[in-house]
Structure formats: structure tokens, C-alpha cells
mmCIF file of C-alpha atoms in Angstrom:
data_model
loop_
_atom_site.group_PDB
_atom_site.id
_atom_site.type_symbol
_atom_site.label_atom_id
_atom_site.label_comp_id
_atom_site.label_asym_id
_atom_site.label_seq_id
_atom_site.Cartn_x
_atom_site.Cartn_y
_atom_site.Cartn_z
ATOM 1 C CA MET A 1 185.314 104.220 -140.426
ATOM 2 C CA LYS A 2 183.987 103.036 -137.060
ATOM 3 C CA LYS A 3 184.682 99.420 -136.226
ATOM 4 C CA PHE A 4 182.252 97.334 -134.168
ATOM 5 C CA SER A 5 183.336 94.563 -131.866
ATOM 6 C CA ASN A 6 182.229 90.994 -132.435
ATOM 7 C CA ARG A 7 180.217 91.200 -129.219
ATOM 8 C CA TYR A 8 178.343 94.257 -130.465
ATOM 9 C CA ILE A 9 177.609 92.595 -133.806
ATOM 10 C CA PHE A 10 176.363 89.438 -132.058
ATOM 11 C CA ILE A 11 174.061 91.377 -129.723
ATOM 12 C CA TYR A 12 172.767 93.569 -132.558
ATOM 13 C CA SER A 13 172.035 90.523 -134.745
ATOM 14 C CA THR A 14 170.289 88.710 -131.902
ATOM 15 C CA VAL A 15 168.072 91.688 -131.103
ATOM 16 C CA LEU A 16 167.245 92.184 -134.792
ATOM 17 C CA VAL A 17 166.280 88.519 -135.209
ATOM 18 C CA ALA A 18 164.114 88.690 -132.086
ATOM 19 C CA ILE A 19 162.309 91.815 -133.353
ATOM 20 C CA VAL A 20 161.644 90.210 -136.737
ATOM 21 C CA ALA A 21 160.371 87.042 -135.033
ATOM 22 C CA VAL A 22 157.965 89.055 -132.900
ATOM 23 C CA ILE A 23 156.685 90.966 -135.930
ATOM 24 C CA LEU A 24 156.140 87.756 -137.903
ATOM 25 C CA SER A 25 154.374 86.180 -134.935
ATOM 26 C CA VAL A 26 152.041 89.158 -134.561
ATOM 27 C CA VAL A 27 151.259 89.149 -138.287
ATOM 28 C CA SER A 28 150.602 85.409 -138.246
ATOM 29 C CA VAL A 29 148.242 85.650 -135.261
ATOM 30 C CA SER A 30 146.403 88.648 -136.708
ATOM 31 C CA LEU A 31 145.925 86.944 -140.077
ATOM 32 C CA LYS A 32 144.839 83.581 -138.673
ATOM 33 C CA PRO A 33 141.118 84.450 -138.360
ATOM 34 C CA LEU A 34 141.083 85.672 -141.967
ATOM 35 C CA GLN A 35 142.871 82.532 -143.160
ATOM 36 C CA GLU A 36 140.431 80.308 -141.273
ATOM 37 C CA ARG A 37 137.464 82.196 -142.713
ATOM 38 C CA ASN A 38 138.857 81.880 -146.245
ATOM 39 C CA GLN A 39 139.268 78.144 -145.737
ATOM 40 C CA ARG A 40 135.684 77.820 -144.483
ATOM 41 C CA VAL A 41 134.380 79.801 -147.452
ATOM 42 C CA GLU A 42 136.368 77.689 -149.930
ATOM 43 C CA THR A 43 134.952 74.511 -148.387
ATOM 44 C CA LYS A 44 131.421 75.886 -148.644
ATOM 45 C CA GLN A 45 132.027 76.832 -152.262
ATOM 46 C CA MET A 46 133.149 73.277 -153.000
ATOM 47 C CA LEU A 47 130.030 71.865 -151.366
ATOM 48 C CA LEU A 48 127.800 74.242 -153.296
ATOM 49 C CA ARG A 49 129.453 73.248 -156.578
ATOM 50 C CA THR A 50 128.552 69.596 -155.997
ATOM 51 C CA ILE A 51 124.855 70.521 -156.017
ATOM 52 C CA GLY A 52 125.173 72.840 -158.998
ATOM 53 C CA VAL A 53 125.126 76.151 -157.142
ATOM 54 C CA GLU A 54 127.834 78.569 -158.235
ATOM 55 C CA SER A 55 129.008 81.075 -155.664
ATOM 56 C CA THR A 56 131.569 83.764 -154.933
ATOM 57 C CA LYS A 57 133.505 84.425 -151.764
ATOM 58 C CA ASP A 58 131.055 87.224 -151.015
ATOM 59 C CA ASN A 59 127.839 85.187 -151.227
ATOM 60 C CA ALA A 60 129.016 81.616 -150.499
ATOM 61 C CA GLU A 61 128.047 81.641 -146.836
ATOM 62 C CA ASP A 62 124.545 82.949 -147.525
ATOM 63 C CA LEU A 63 123.950 80.435 -150.316
ATOM 64 C CA TYR A 64 125.326 77.646 -148.155
ATOM 65 C CA ALA A 65 122.877 78.511 -145.382
ATOM 66 C CA GLN A 66 120.015 78.487 -147.906
ATOM 67 C CA HIS A 67 120.820 75.170 -149.580
ATOM 68 C CA ILE A 68 122.846 72.923 -147.280
ATOM 69 C CA THR A 69 122.335 71.491 -143.803
ATOM 70 C CA GLU A 70 125.178 69.962 -141.810
ATOM 71 C CA THR A 71 124.327 66.678 -140.109
ATOM 72 C CA GLN A 72 125.947 63.392 -139.086
ATOM 73 C CA LEU A 73 125.480 59.654 -138.814
ATOM 74 C CA PRO A 74 124.811 58.041 -135.410
ATOM 75 C CA ASP A 75 128.519 57.228 -135.174
ATOM 76 C CA GLY A 76 129.420 60.895 -135.630
ATOM 77 C CA LYS A 77 130.582 60.821 -139.259
ATOM 78 C CA PRO A 78 129.596 64.137 -140.882
ATOM 79 C CA TYR A 79 127.644 64.601 -144.082
ATOM 80 C CA PHE A 80 125.481 67.280 -145.655
ATOM 81 C CA SER A 81 121.829 67.343 -146.699
ATOM 82 C CA PHE A 82 120.253 69.367 -149.490
ATOM 83 C CA GLU A 83 116.896 69.339 -151.222
ATOM 84 C CA GLY A 84 117.893 66.670 -153.758
ATOM 85 C CA GLY A 85 119.817 64.287 -151.516
ATOM 86 C CA VAL A 86 123.080 64.216 -149.580
ATOM 87 C CA VAL A 87 126.701 65.234 -149.995
ATOM 88 C CA ILE A 88 129.356 62.935 -148.551
ATOM 89 C CA PRO A 89 132.925 64.021 -147.793
ATOM 90 C CA LEU A 90 135.860 62.213 -149.388
ATOM 91 C CA ARG A 91 139.324 61.973 -147.820
ATOM 92 C CA GLY A 92 142.344 60.059 -149.049
ATOM 93 C CA THR A 93 145.980 60.079 -150.096
ATOM 94 C CA GLY A 94 147.406 60.631 -153.576
ATOM 95 C CA LEU A 95 150.946 60.263 -154.856
ATOM 96 C CA TRP A 96 152.428 63.232 -152.977
ATOM 97 C CA GLY A 97 149.984 63.997 -150.200
ATOM 98 C CA PRO A 98 146.355 64.423 -149.139
ATOM 99 C CA ILE A 99 143.498 64.416 -151.638
ATOM 100 C CA TRP A 100 139.895 65.244 -150.792
ATOM 101 C CA GLY A 101 136.530 66.151 -152.201
ATOM 102 C CA TYR A 102 132.756 65.981 -151.922
ATOM 103 C CA MET A 103 130.144 63.990 -153.831
ATOM 104 C CA ALA A 104 126.430 64.789 -154.116
ATOM 105 C CA LEU A 105 124.028 61.864 -154.492
ATOM 106 C CA ASP A 106 120.282 61.538 -154.872
ATOM 107 C CA PRO A 107 118.276 59.043 -152.749
ATOM 108 C CA GLU A 108 118.935 56.271 -155.309
ATOM 109 C CA GLY A 109 122.700 56.733 -155.144
ATOM 110 C CA ASN A 110 123.064 58.512 -158.491
ATOM 111 C CA VAL A 111 125.949 60.992 -158.547
ATOM 112 C CA LEU A 112 124.640 64.501 -159.153
ATOM 113 C CA GLY A 113 127.964 66.285 -158.809
ATOM 114 C CA ALA A 114 131.472 65.990 -157.431
ATOM 115 C CA VAL A 115 134.506 68.122 -156.680
ATOM 116 C CA PHE A 116 138.054 67.069 -155.858
ATOM 117 C CA ASP A 117 141.201 68.807 -154.715
ATOM 118 C CA HIS A 118 144.729 67.976 -153.649
ATOM 119 C CA LYS A 119 147.710 69.353 -151.810
ATOM 120 C CA GLY A 120 150.647 68.381 -153.990
ATOM 121 C CA GLU A 121 149.766 66.194 -156.963
ATOM 122 C CA THR A 122 151.744 66.734 -160.172
ATOM 123 C CA PRO A 123 150.310 69.479 -162.424
ATOM 124 C CA GLY A 124 149.026 68.047 -165.695
ATOM 125 C CA LEU A 125 148.985 64.515 -164.259
ATOM 126 C CA GLY A 126 147.547 63.671 -160.838
ATOM 127 C CA GLY A 127 146.739 67.337 -160.347
ATOM 128 C CA GLU A 128 143.968 66.898 -162.927
ATOM 129 C CA ILE A 129 141.662 65.666 -160.168
ATOM 130 C CA SER A 130 140.953 69.295 -159.259
ATOM 131 C CA THR A 131 139.592 70.113 -162.731
ATOM 132 C CA ASP A 132 135.924 70.358 -163.667
ATOM 133 C CA LYS A 133 136.607 67.987 -166.558
ATOM 134 C CA PHE A 134 137.653 65.215 -164.193
ATOM 135 C CA ALA A 135 134.779 65.833 -161.787
ATOM 136 C CA ALA A 136 132.281 65.694 -164.673
ATOM 137 C CA ARG A 137 133.227 62.039 -165.293
ATOM 138 C CA PHE A 138 131.376 61.079 -162.111
ATOM 139 C CA VAL A 139 128.042 62.711 -162.912
ATOM 140 C CA GLY A 140 125.480 60.027 -163.726
ATOM 141 C CA LYS A 141 127.505 57.247 -162.120
ATOM 142 C CA LYS A 142 126.319 55.423 -158.995
ATOM 143 C CA MET A 143 127.433 54.898 -155.405
ATOM 144 C CA ASP A 144 124.814 52.541 -154.002
ATOM 145 C CA THR A 145 125.659 48.836 -153.804
ATOM 146 C CA GLN A 146 129.354 49.349 -154.572
ATOM 147 C CA PRO A 147 131.819 52.225 -154.916
ATOM 148 C CA ILE A 148 132.986 53.809 -158.150
ATOM 149 C CA GLN A 149 136.379 52.651 -159.432
ATOM 150 C CA LEU A 150 138.855 54.443 -161.675
ATOM 151 C CA LYS A 151 140.048 52.252 -164.543
ATOM 152 C CA LYS A 152 142.059 52.681 -167.685
ATOM 153 C CA HIS A 153 139.739 52.415 -170.689
ATOM 154 C CA ALA A 154 136.717 52.309 -168.389
ATOM 155 C CA ASP A 155 133.437 51.007 -169.783
ATOM 156 C CA LYS A 156 131.454 54.211 -170.202
ATOM 157 C CA GLU A 157 128.197 52.280 -169.892
ATOM 158 C CA ASP A 158 129.224 50.853 -166.532
ATOM 159 C CA LYS A 159 127.752 53.006 -163.767
ATOM 160 C CA TYR A 160 130.568 52.037 -161.407
ATOM 161 C CA GLN A 161 133.540 52.828 -163.627
ATOM 162 C CA VAL A 162 135.273 56.136 -164.412
ATOM 163 C CA ASP A 163 138.252 56.734 -166.690
ATOM 164 C CA ALA A 164 141.491 56.942 -164.740
ATOM 165 C CA ILE A 165 143.789 59.943 -165.052
ATOM 166 C CA SER A 166 146.177 59.545 -167.964
ATOM 167 C CA GLY A 167 149.701 59.383 -166.530
ATOM 168 C CA GLY A 168 148.382 59.629 -162.975
ATOM 169 C CA THR A 169 148.136 55.992 -161.939
ATOM 170 C CA MET A 170 149.043 56.510 -158.285
ATOM 171 C CA THR A 171 146.650 59.416 -157.899
ATOM 172 C CA SER A 172 143.908 57.401 -159.610
ATOM 173 C CA ASN A 173 144.551 54.537 -157.211
ATOM 174 C CA GLY A 174 144.284 57.029 -154.358
ATOM 175 C CA VAL A 175 140.931 58.286 -155.628
ATOM 176 C CA THR A 176 139.625 54.712 -155.943
ATOM 177 C CA ALA A 177 140.747 53.938 -152.393
ATOM 178 C CA MET A 178 139.167 57.194 -151.208
ATOM 179 C CA LEU A 179 135.841 56.265 -152.807
ATOM 180 C CA GLN A 180 136.019 52.778 -151.273
ATOM 181 C CA SER A 181 136.614 54.316 -147.848
ATOM 182 C CA ALA A 182 133.692 56.728 -148.288
ATOM 183 C CA PHE A 183 131.463 53.850 -149.383
ATOM 184 C CA ASP A 184 132.435 51.842 -146.300
ATOM 185 C CA ASP A 185 131.770 54.833 -144.038
ATOM 186 C CA TYR A 186 128.459 55.872 -145.604
ATOM 187 C CA ALA A 187 127.031 52.591 -146.935
ATOM 188 C CA SER A 188 124.025 52.797 -144.619
ATOM 189 C CA LEU A 189 123.350 56.356 -145.740
ATOM 190 C CA LEU A 190 123.573 55.290 -149.394
ATOM 191 C CA GLY A 191 121.079 52.481 -148.847
ATOM 192 C CA SER A 192 123.648 49.820 -149.722
ATOM 193 C CA THR A 193 122.386 46.230 -149.586
ATOM 194 C CA THR A 194 125.909 44.854 -149.234
ATOM 195 C CA VAL A 195 128.139 44.642 -146.214
ATOM 196 C CA PRO A 196 130.650 47.518 -146.408
ATOM 197 C CA GLY A 197 133.855 46.339 -148.011
ATOM 198 C CA SER A 198 132.353 43.050 -149.187
ATOM 199 C CA GLY A 199 131.963 44.037 -152.827
ATOM 200 C CA GLN A 200 135.663 43.368 -153.389
ATOM 201 C CA PRO A 201 136.313 46.441 -155.512
ATOM 202 C CA SER A 202 139.944 46.864 -156.496
ATOM 203 C CA ASN A 203 141.927 49.809 -155.221
ATOM 204 C CA THR A 204 144.380 49.600 -158.096
ATOM 205 C CA ILE A 205 144.013 50.600 -161.722
ATOM 206 C CA GLN A 206 143.015 47.724 -163.940
ATOM 207 C CA GLN A 207 144.554 47.649 -167.394
#
């Protein structure tokens, strides 16, 4: 049985690692455009869902071009226009990482649709924000003179309250803070008659 010196083994291992690294780098670079396109398509699908348009990865870009126009406020903050109103982006932080979404509103500030997603919230708890069931809680609520708040045992008749996520207090707080931030950023777009941030909404779950 042929024996190899330690020097030979070291050189062989180094060369092998270098070859693998190059291959992985080439694969990563070659796949990047596809990954970026998939991310763009997923975002467009989310936006379409807020206005009630279902899509697939194959037709999302065409439907997006038909129904949604990208625009921005004078200060550069982006939003989206469609025939029935506007869609505002939502960005925040949950228990374990970023949370985000989009909310469609008519000219009077009534919520027509919403979608949410997350990077690492707990499945079955905070992760529930990505479900259609959670998003449906916002339809018919309002974002005009104040932001929507998540509360335990929310008053279903109150247009500014939504039931918090059971067992997901920190994520619910993150969603409330995210909605407050969006309201502050887009108050002029929503036709708010209050000074952004002056409505004193809580960013914590009220019992």
C-alpha cells in the first residue's frame, strides 16, 4: 500500500479545497440573476395579492405591469398606485428578525388587502403573520387618522384594532410598531389630519 507524505496530503487537500471553492463561486454567480428574478417575482406577487389579484410565477410580471404603478413621495419614499387606491410598504422587526409586508388602501384609508411575511418568526406563533388568516383581519380596518394596533381581545367594531397573534406577543408588538412607522412615513399620502406620531398609539400589546 503506497504511503503519502504529510506534505503531499497537505498540498492535495489545499488544491481540492480551492477547486471546490471556485466551483461554488461559479455556481453562486451563475445563479444570482435567477435568484434576484425570483425575489422580484415574489414581491410582485405579494403586491398583487393586496389588491385581490392572484398570480403565478409565470404571469406575475405581466399582471403587475397591468395593475400596479411604482411611484414615490416627494421625499423619495416608495409606494404603489392601482386603480382603487395605493399600496404602502411595511418594514419592521419581529422577535427573531425582519418582518415586512404591503397594505392596500382606498382613498378614504380603508384597508382593502394586506400581506405579511417574516424571516425567522416561530412557526405556529409569530410565524402566523404570513398566513392569509392573519392578513384577513386587516381588511375593512382603517389607516387614516391613526395607525392600526394589534391588541389582545381587540374590539372587532373598532376600525383601528386587530386581534394580536395568540402566543406571539413580541411579533405582534413588532407589527404594531411597523404599522406606526408606516403611518408616520405615509401620513400625508393617507390624508391624515393629525401630525405623524401625535396620535399616541401604543406599540405594545394591551391586555
